[in-house]
Structures are given as structure tokens and as C-alpha cells.
PDB file of N, CA and C in Angstrom:
ATOM      1  N   GLU A1136      88.281  98.809  99.488  1.00  0.00           N
ATOM      2  CA  GLU A1136      86.861  98.211  99.443  1.00  0.00           C
ATOM      3  C   GLU A1136      86.123  99.608 100.243  1.00  0.00           C
ATOM      4  N   PHE A1137      86.511  99.888 101.244  1.00  0.00           N
ATOM      5  CA  PHE A1137      85.942 101.620 102.188  1.00  0.00           C
ATOM      6  C   PHE A1137      85.252 102.222 101.098  1.00  0.00           C
ATOM      7  N   ALA A1138      86.436 102.717 100.332  1.00  0.00           N
ATOM      8  CA  ALA A1138      86.695 103.880  99.421  1.00  0.00           C
ATOM      9  C   ALA A1138      85.461 103.217  98.315  1.00  0.00           C
ATOM     10  N   LYS A1139      85.337 102.529  97.686  1.00  0.00           N
ATOM     11  CA  LYS A1139      84.789 101.901  96.815  1.00  0.00           C
ATOM     12  C   LYS A1139      83.060 101.799  97.202  1.00  0.00           C
ATOM     13  N   ARG A1140      83.003 101.542  98.434  1.00  0.00           N
ATOM     14  CA  ARG A1140      81.965 102.067  99.007  1.00  0.00           C
ATOM     15  C   ARG A1140      81.343 103.106  99.491  1.00  0.00           C
ATOM     16  N   SER A1141      82.034 104.069  99.603  1.00  0.00           N
ATOM     17  CA  SER A1141      81.666 105.405  99.842  1.00  0.00           C
ATOM     18  C   SER A1141      82.382 105.789  98.666  1.00  0.00           C
ATOM     19  N   GLY A1142      81.926 105.413  97.853  1.00  0.00           N
ATOM     20  CA  GLY A1142      81.396 106.269  96.277  1.00  0.00           C
ATOM     21  C   GLY A1142      83.045 107.540  96.051  1.00  0.00           C
ATOM     22  N   LEU A1143      84.348 106.853  97.008  1.00  0.00           N
ATOM     23  CA  LEU A1143      84.923 107.712  96.163  1.00  0.00           C
ATOM     24  C   LEU A1143      86.425 107.676  95.030  1.00  0.00           C
ATOM     25  N   GLN A1144      86.063 108.318  94.157  1.00  0.00           N
ATOM     26  CA  GLN A1144      86.919 108.181  93.091  1.00  0.00           C
ATOM     27  C   GLN A1144      87.938 109.738  92.830  1.00  0.00           C
ATOM     28  N   GLY A1145      89.004 109.561  91.810  1.00  0.00           N
ATOM     29  CA  GLY A1145      89.493 110.502  91.851  1.00  0.00           C
ATOM     30  C   GLY A1145      91.361 109.858  91.372  1.00  0.00           C
ATOM     31  N   ASP A1146      92.210 111.067  91.304  1.00  0.00           N
ATOM     32  CA  ASP A1146      93.499 110.690  91.112  1.00  0.00           C
ATOM     33  C   ASP A1146      94.148 111.329  92.489  1.00  0.00           C
ATOM     34  N   VAL A1147      95.458 109.861  92.254  1.00  0.00           N
ATOM     35  CA  VAL A1147      96.678 109.699  93.431  1.00  0.00           C
ATOM     36  C   VAL A1147      97.715 110.280  92.395  1.00  0.00           C
ATOM     37  N   TRP A1148      98.361 111.589  92.693  1.00  0.00           N
ATOM     38  CA  TRP A1148      99.905 111.613  92.229  1.00  0.00           C
ATOM     39  C   TRP A1148     100.441 111.006  92.603  1.00  0.00           C
ATOM     40  N   VAL A1149     101.263 110.334  91.864  1.00  0.00           N
ATOM     41  CA  VAL A1149     102.697 109.518  92.341  1.00  0.00           C
ATOM     42  C   VAL A1149     104.212 110.563  91.661  1.00  0.00           C
ATOM     43  N   ASP A1150     105.154 110.544  92.528  1.00  0.00           N
ATOM     44  CA  ASP A1150     106.260 110.738  92.042  1.00  0.00           C
ATOM     45  C   ASP A1150     107.380 109.225  92.156  1.00  0.00           C
ATOM     46  N   VAL A1151     107.823 109.118  90.459  1.00  0.00           N
ATOM     47  CA  VAL A1151     108.075 107.676  90.466  1.00  0.00           C
ATOM     48  C   VAL A1151     109.756 108.095  90.076  1.00  0.00           C
ATOM     49  N   GLU A1152     110.478 107.595  91.194  1.00  0.00           N
ATOM     50  CA  GLU A1152     112.113 106.783  90.421  1.00  0.00           C
ATOM     51  C   GLU A1152     112.130 105.759  89.206  1.00  0.00           C
ATOM     52  N   VAL A1153     112.171 106.066  88.476  1.00  0.00           N
ATOM     53  CA  VAL A1153     112.488 105.267  87.454  1.00  0.00           C
ATOM     54  C   VAL A1153     114.266 105.052  86.646  1.00  0.00           C
ATOM     55  N   PHE A1154     114.283 103.785  87.187  1.00  0.00           N
ATOM     56  CA  PHE A1154     116.348 103.673  86.919  1.00  0.00           C
ATOM     57  C   PHE A1154     116.563 103.111  85.656  1.00  0.00           C
ATOM     58  N   LYS A1155     117.523 103.263  85.287  1.00  0.00           N
ATOM     59  CA  LYS A1155     117.573 103.067  83.477  1.00  0.00           C
ATOM     60  C   LYS A1155     117.822 101.934  82.822  1.00  0.00           C
ATOM     61  N   THR A1156     117.114 100.521  84.136  1.00  0.00           N
ATOM     62  CA  THR A1156     116.862  99.471  83.413  1.00  0.00           C
ATOM     63  C   THR A1156     115.317  99.690  83.276  1.00  0.00           C
ATOM     64  N   GLY A1157     114.258 100.477  83.556  1.00  0.00           N
ATOM     65  CA  GLY A1157     112.773 100.699  83.263  1.00  0.00           C
ATOM     66  C   GLY A1157     111.931 100.376  84.546  1.00  0.00           C
ATOM     67  N   LYS A1158     112.616  99.919  85.706  1.00  0.00           N
ATOM     68  CA  LYS A1158     112.514  99.232  87.154  1.00  0.00           C
ATOM     69  C   LYS A1158     112.336 100.463  87.591  1.00  0.00           C
ATOM     70  N   VAL A1159     111.040 100.198  88.301  1.00  0.00           N
ATOM     71  CA  VAL A1159     110.634 101.243  89.339  1.00  0.00           C
ATOM     72  C   VAL A1159     111.432 101.259  90.942  1.00  0.00           C
ATOM     73  N   GLY A1160     111.961 102.576  91.145  1.00  0.00           N
ATOM     74  CA  GLY A1160     112.769 102.631  92.419  1.00  0.00           C
ATOM     75  C   GLY A1160     111.955 103.473  93.502  1.00  0.00           C
ATOM     76  N   ALA A1161     111.764 104.347  94.169  1.00  0.00           N
ATOM     77  CA  ALA A1161     111.259 105.290  95.672  1.00  0.00           C
ATOM     78  C   ALA A1161     110.041 105.738  94.672  1.00  0.00           C
ATOM     79  N   ILE A1162     108.624 105.440  95.350  1.00  0.00           N
ATOM     80  CA  ILE A1162     107.548 106.258  94.837  1.00  0.00           C
ATOM     81  C   ILE A1162     107.609 106.901  96.332  1.00  0.00           C
ATOM     82  N   GLU A1163     106.593 108.513  95.863  1.00  0.00           N
ATOM     83  CA  GLU A1163     106.244 109.186  96.818  1.00  0.00           C
ATOM     84  C   GLU A1163     104.842 109.840  96.179  1.00  0.00           C
ATOM     85  N   ILE A1164     104.506 109.742  97.321  1.00  0.00           N
ATOM     86  CA  ILE A1164     102.845 110.528  96.865  1.00  0.00           C
ATOM     87  C   ILE A1164     102.565 111.662  96.985  1.00  0.00           C
ATOM     88  N   LYS A1165     102.038 112.715  96.422  1.00  0.00           N
ATOM     89  CA  LYS A1165     102.368 114.176  95.605  1.00  0.00           C
ATOM     90  C   LYS A1165     101.074 114.696  96.350  1.00  0.00           C
ATOM     91  N   LYS A1166      99.941 114.104  95.503  1.00  0.00           N
ATOM     92  CA  LYS A1166      98.795 114.267  95.815  1.00  0.00           C
ATOM     93  C   LYS A1166      97.970 112.693  96.728  1.00  0.00           C
ATOM     94  N   SER A1167      97.340 113.200  97.487  1.00  0.00           N
ATOM     95  CA  SER A1167      96.425 111.773  97.974  1.00  0.00           C
ATOM     96  C   SER A1167      95.020 111.797  98.179  1.00  0.00           C
ATOM     97  N   LEU A1168      94.420 111.139  98.029  1.00  0.00           N
ATOM     98  CA  LEU A1168      93.169 110.684  97.734  1.00  0.00           C
ATOM     99  C   LEU A1168      92.948 110.250  98.535  1.00  0.00           C
ATOM    100  N   MET A1169      93.254 108.809  99.301  1.00  0.00           N
ATOM    101  CA  MET A1169      92.646 108.450 100.721  1.00  0.00           C
ATOM    102  C   MET A1169      94.151 107.769 101.140  1.00  0.00           C
ATOM    103  N   ALA A1170      94.788 108.532 101.932  1.00  0.00           N
ATOM    104  CA  ALA A1170      95.506 107.527 103.172  1.00  0.00           C
ATOM    105  C   ALA A1170      95.535 106.558 104.031  1.00  0.00           C
ATOM    106  N   GLY A1171      96.538 106.220 104.522  1.00  0.00           N
ATOM    107  CA  GLY A1171      96.173 105.087 105.362  1.00  0.00           C
ATOM    108  C   GLY A1171      96.186 103.629 104.797  1.00  0.00           C
ATOM    109  N   GLN A1172      96.113 103.125 106.092  1.00  0.00           N
ATOM    110  CA  GLN A1172      95.538 101.657 106.045  1.00  0.00           C
ATOM    111  C   GLN A1172      94.510 100.936 105.033  1.00  0.00           C
ATOM    112  N   GLY A1173      94.940 100.260 103.538  1.00  0.00           N
ATOM    113  CA  GLY A1173      93.939 100.004 102.671  1.00  0.00           C
ATOM    114  C   GLY A1173      93.394 101.378 101.922  1.00  0.00           C
ATOM    115  N   GLY A1174      94.179 102.331 102.000  1.00  0.00           N
ATOM    116  CA  GLY A1174      93.200 103.240 101.174  1.00  0.00           C
ATOM    117  C   GLY A1174      93.519 103.443  99.702  1.00  0.00           C
ATOM    118  N   LEU A1175      93.664 104.509  99.354  1.00  0.00           N
ATOM    119  CA  LEU A1175      93.856 104.422  97.353  1.00  0.00           C
ATOM    120  C   LEU A1175      95.270 104.610  97.383  1.00  0.00           C
ATOM    121  N   ASP A1176      95.697 105.257  98.086  1.00  0.00           N
ATOM    122  CA  ASP A1176      97.612 105.576  97.986  1.00  0.00           C
ATOM    123  C   ASP A1176      98.061 104.528  97.991  1.00  0.00           C
ATOM    124  N   GLU A1177      97.526 103.814  98.772  1.00  0.00           N
ATOM    125  CA  GLU A1177      98.531 102.482  99.246  1.00  0.00           C
ATOM    126  C   GLU A1177      98.598 101.802  97.650  1.00  0.00           C
ATOM    127  N   GLU A1178      97.244 101.886  97.064  1.00  0.00           N
ATOM    128  CA  GLU A1178      96.769 100.613  95.967  1.00  0.00           C
ATOM    129  C   GLU A1178      97.229 101.633  94.941  1.00  0.00           C
ATOM    130  N   ALA A1179      97.527 103.035  94.644  1.00  0.00           N
ATOM    131  CA  ALA A1179      98.507 103.153  93.595  1.00  0.00           C
ATOM    132  C   ALA A1179      99.507 102.479  94.026  1.00  0.00           C
ATOM    133  N   ILE A1180     100.484 103.048  94.986  1.00  0.00           N
ATOM    134  CA  ILE A1180     102.146 102.436  94.936  1.00  0.00           C
ATOM    135  C   ILE A1180     101.500 100.456  95.127  1.00  0.00           C
ATOM    136  N   LYS A1181     101.122 100.377  95.233  1.00  0.00           N
ATOM    137  CA  LYS A1181     101.357  98.336  94.885  1.00  0.00           C
ATOM    138  C   LYS A1181     101.223  98.527  93.680  1.00  0.00           C
ATOM    139  N   ALA A1182     100.199  99.273  92.593  1.00  0.00           N
ATOM    140  CA  ALA A1182      99.865  99.274  91.311  1.00  0.00           C
ATOM    141  C   ALA A1182     101.495  99.622  90.431  1.00  0.00           C
ATOM    142  N   VAL A1183     101.885 100.888  90.833  1.00  0.00           N
ATOM    143  CA  VAL A1183     102.946 101.405  90.165  1.00  0.00           C
ATOM    144  C   VAL A1183     104.394 100.139  90.162  1.00  0.00           C
ATOM    145  N   ARG A1184     103.870  99.564  91.553  1.00  0.00           N
ATOM    146  CA  ARG A1184     105.496  98.705  91.951  1.00  0.00           C
ATOM    147  C   ARG A1184     106.107  97.608  90.853  1.00  0.00           C
ATOM    148  N   GLN A1185     104.683  97.645  90.078  1.00  0.00           N
ATOM    149  CA  GLN A1185     104.527  96.354  89.456  1.00  0.00           C
ATOM    150  C   GLN A1185     104.601  96.549  87.619  1.00  0.00           C
ATOM    151  N   TRP A1186     104.980  97.980  87.565  1.00  0.00           N
ATOM    152  CA  TRP A1186     104.798  98.176  86.589  1.00  0.00           C
ATOM    153  C   TRP A1186     106.555  98.593  85.529  1.00  0.00           C
ATOM    154  N   GLU A1187     106.360  98.481  84.385  1.00  0.00           N
ATOM    155  CA  GLU A1187     108.072  98.707  84.300  1.00  0.00           C
ATOM    156  C   GLU A1187     107.998 100.014  82.659  1.00  0.00           C
ATOM    157  N   PHE A1188     108.680 100.397  82.724  1.00  0.00           N
ATOM    158  CA  PHE A1188     108.804 101.613  82.363  1.00  0.00           C
ATOM    159  C   PHE A1188     109.757 101.739  81.269  1.00  0.00           C
ATOM    160  N   GLU A1189     109.673 102.583  79.728  1.00  0.00           N
ATOM    161  CA  GLU A1189     110.677 102.649  79.287  1.00  0.00           C
ATOM    162  C   GLU A1189     111.961 103.811  79.988  1.00  0.00           C
ATOM    163  N   PRO A1190     112.996 103.265  79.917  1.00  0.00           N
ATOM    164  CA  PRO A1190     113.720 104.635  80.732  1.00  0.00           C
ATOM    165  C   PRO A1190     113.726 105.756  79.865  1.00  0.00           C
ATOM    166  N   ALA A1191     114.351 107.300  80.554  1.00  0.00           N
ATOM    167  CA  ALA A1191     114.766 108.332  79.730  1.00  0.00           C
ATOM    168  C   ALA A1191     116.038 108.405  78.892  1.00  0.00           C
ATOM    169  N   LYS A1192     116.195 109.003  78.156  1.00  0.00           N
ATOM    170  CA  LYS A1192     117.516 108.273  77.907  1.00  0.00           C
ATOM    171  C   LYS A1192     117.927 109.770  77.279  1.00  0.00           C
ATOM    172  N   SER A1193     119.666 110.016  77.840  1.00  0.00           N
ATOM    173  CA  SER A1193     120.351 111.434  77.449  1.00  0.00           C
ATOM    174  C   SER A1193     121.612 110.702  76.692  1.00  0.00           C
ATOM    175  N   GLY A1194     121.940 111.390  75.484  1.00  0.00           N
ATOM    176  CA  GLY A1194     122.808 111.532  74.492  1.00  0.00           C
ATOM    177  C   GLY A1194     122.622 109.800  74.363  1.00  0.00           C
ATOM    178  N   GLY A1195     121.088 109.379  73.704  1.00  0.00           N
ATOM    179  CA  GLY A1195     121.507 107.807  73.183  1.00  0.00           C
ATOM    180  C   GLY A1195     121.417 106.612  74.418  1.00  0.00           C
ATOM    181  N   LYS A1196     121.954 107.092  75.576  1.00  0.00           N
ATOM    182  CA  LYS A1196     121.834 105.916  76.920  1.00  0.00           C
ATOM    183  C   LYS A1196     121.030 105.826  77.914  1.00  0.00           C
ATOM    184  N   PRO A1197     120.567 104.868  77.955  1.00  0.00           N
ATOM    185  CA  PRO A1197     119.666 105.323  79.119  1.00  0.00           C
ATOM    186  C   PRO A1197     119.869 105.967  80.651  1.00  0.00           C
ATOM    187  N   VAL A1198     118.632 106.832  80.975  1.00  0.00           N
ATOM    188  CA  VAL A1198     119.571 107.196  82.404  1.00  0.00           C
ATOM    189  C   VAL A1198     117.923 107.061  83.521  1.00  0.00           C
ATOM    190  N   SER A1199     118.747 107.152  84.646  1.00  0.00           N
ATOM    191  CA  SER A1199     117.405 107.321  85.540  1.00  0.00           C
ATOM    192  C   SER A1199     116.886 108.509  85.737  1.00  0.00           C
ATOM    193  N   CYS A1200     115.832 108.411  85.917  1.00  0.00           N
ATOM    194  CA  CYS A1200     115.086 110.108  86.115  1.00  0.00           C
ATOM    195  C   CYS A1200     113.728 109.378  86.897  1.00  0.00           C
ATOM    196  N   TRP A1201     113.011 110.527  87.490  1.00  0.00           N
ATOM    197  CA  TRP A1201     111.748 110.984  88.324  1.00  0.00           C
ATOM    198  C   TRP A1201     110.920 111.594  87.536  1.00  0.00           C
ATOM    199  N   VAL A1202     109.655 110.767  87.541  1.00  0.00           N
ATOM    200  CA  VAL A1202     108.424 111.396  86.739  1.00  0.00           C
ATOM    201  C   VAL A1202     107.731 111.433  87.555  1.00  0.00           C
ATOM    202  N   THR A1203     105.993 112.063  87.101  1.00  0.00           N
ATOM    203  CA  THR A1203     105.164 112.393  88.181  1.00  0.00           C
ATOM    204  C   THR A1203     103.753 112.609  87.067  1.00  0.00           C
ATOM    205  N   PHE A1204     102.880 111.362  87.556  1.00  0.00           N
ATOM    206  CA  PHE A1204     101.503 111.288  86.585  1.00  0.00           C
ATOM    207  C   PHE A1204     100.753 111.020  87.512  1.00  0.00           C
ATOM    208  N   PRO A1205      99.383 110.868  87.201  1.00  0.00           N
ATOM    209  CA  PRO A1205      98.248 110.404  88.267  1.00  0.00           C
ATOM    210  C   PRO A1205      97.856 108.543  88.136  1.00  0.00           C
ATOM    211  N   VAL A1206      97.718 108.223  88.762  1.00  0.00           N
ATOM    212  CA  VAL A1206      96.474 106.938  89.052  1.00  0.00           C
ATOM    213  C   VAL A1206      95.365 107.350  89.046  1.00  0.00           C
ATOM    214  N   GLY A1207      94.287 106.337  88.237  1.00  0.00           N
ATOM    215  CA  GLY A1207      93.343 107.223  88.323  1.00  0.00           C
ATOM    216  C   GLY A1207      92.411 105.735  89.367  1.00  0.00           C
ATOM    217  N   PHE A1208      91.381 106.346  89.955  1.00  0.00           N
ATOM    218  CA  PHE A1208      90.418 105.448  90.392  1.00  0.00           C
ATOM    219  C   PHE A1208      88.961 105.915  89.929  1.00  0.00           C
ATOM    220  N   TYR A1209      88.548 105.282  89.083  1.00  0.00           N
ATOM    221  CA  TYR A1209      87.537 105.685  88.944  1.00  0.00           C
ATOM    222  C   TYR A1209      85.624 104.745  89.193  1.00  0.00           C
ATOM    223  N   LEU A1210      84.597 104.990  89.434  1.00  0.00           N
ATOM    224  CA  LEU A1210      83.922 103.946  89.909  1.00  0.00           C
ATOM    225  C   LEU A1210      83.164 103.927  88.101  1.00  0.00           C
ATOM    226  N   GLU A1211      82.730 102.358  87.963  1.00  0.00           N
ATOM    227  CA  GLU A1211      82.189 102.743  86.649  1.00  0.00           C
ATOM    228  C   GLU A1211      80.524 102.598  86.628  1.00  0.00           C
TER     229      GLU A1211
END
């Protein structure tokens, strides 16, 4: 809410561990937008925790891996 009132927008870059089941493991912030309690980093982590991915494959079999991507926060 503070970020919204402040007009803060942009991307939080995250590294996400994706298990061979597609479930999310560890999440690390690579580029912060607003750290701390109630910040956008925390919101990015909460959002990604709810996602499920299609796992990477090696030799046709699912494998665990790490992926890096932005989670965008933009005002309409």
C-alpha cells in the first residue's frame, strides 16, 4: 500500500528454485525494488510461492533447476 501511494513501480528480480515436480523451493531476491516489511520484495515472494512451473527436463526427465525472472509492479 505504501509503494502504491508513493507511486513506486518497476520489477523485482528473483531467483527461484523449481523442483522436478514444478513446485517452488527457495526464492532469492536478486534486484530489490522495496525491501522490508510490507515492501514489494515481500509481495513478489508471496506471489511466486503460489505459482507452479513446468519443470525443466534433461534426457526427457524432469529435473530441479533455478530460474531468474522479473516480477513486475506497475500502476495502471
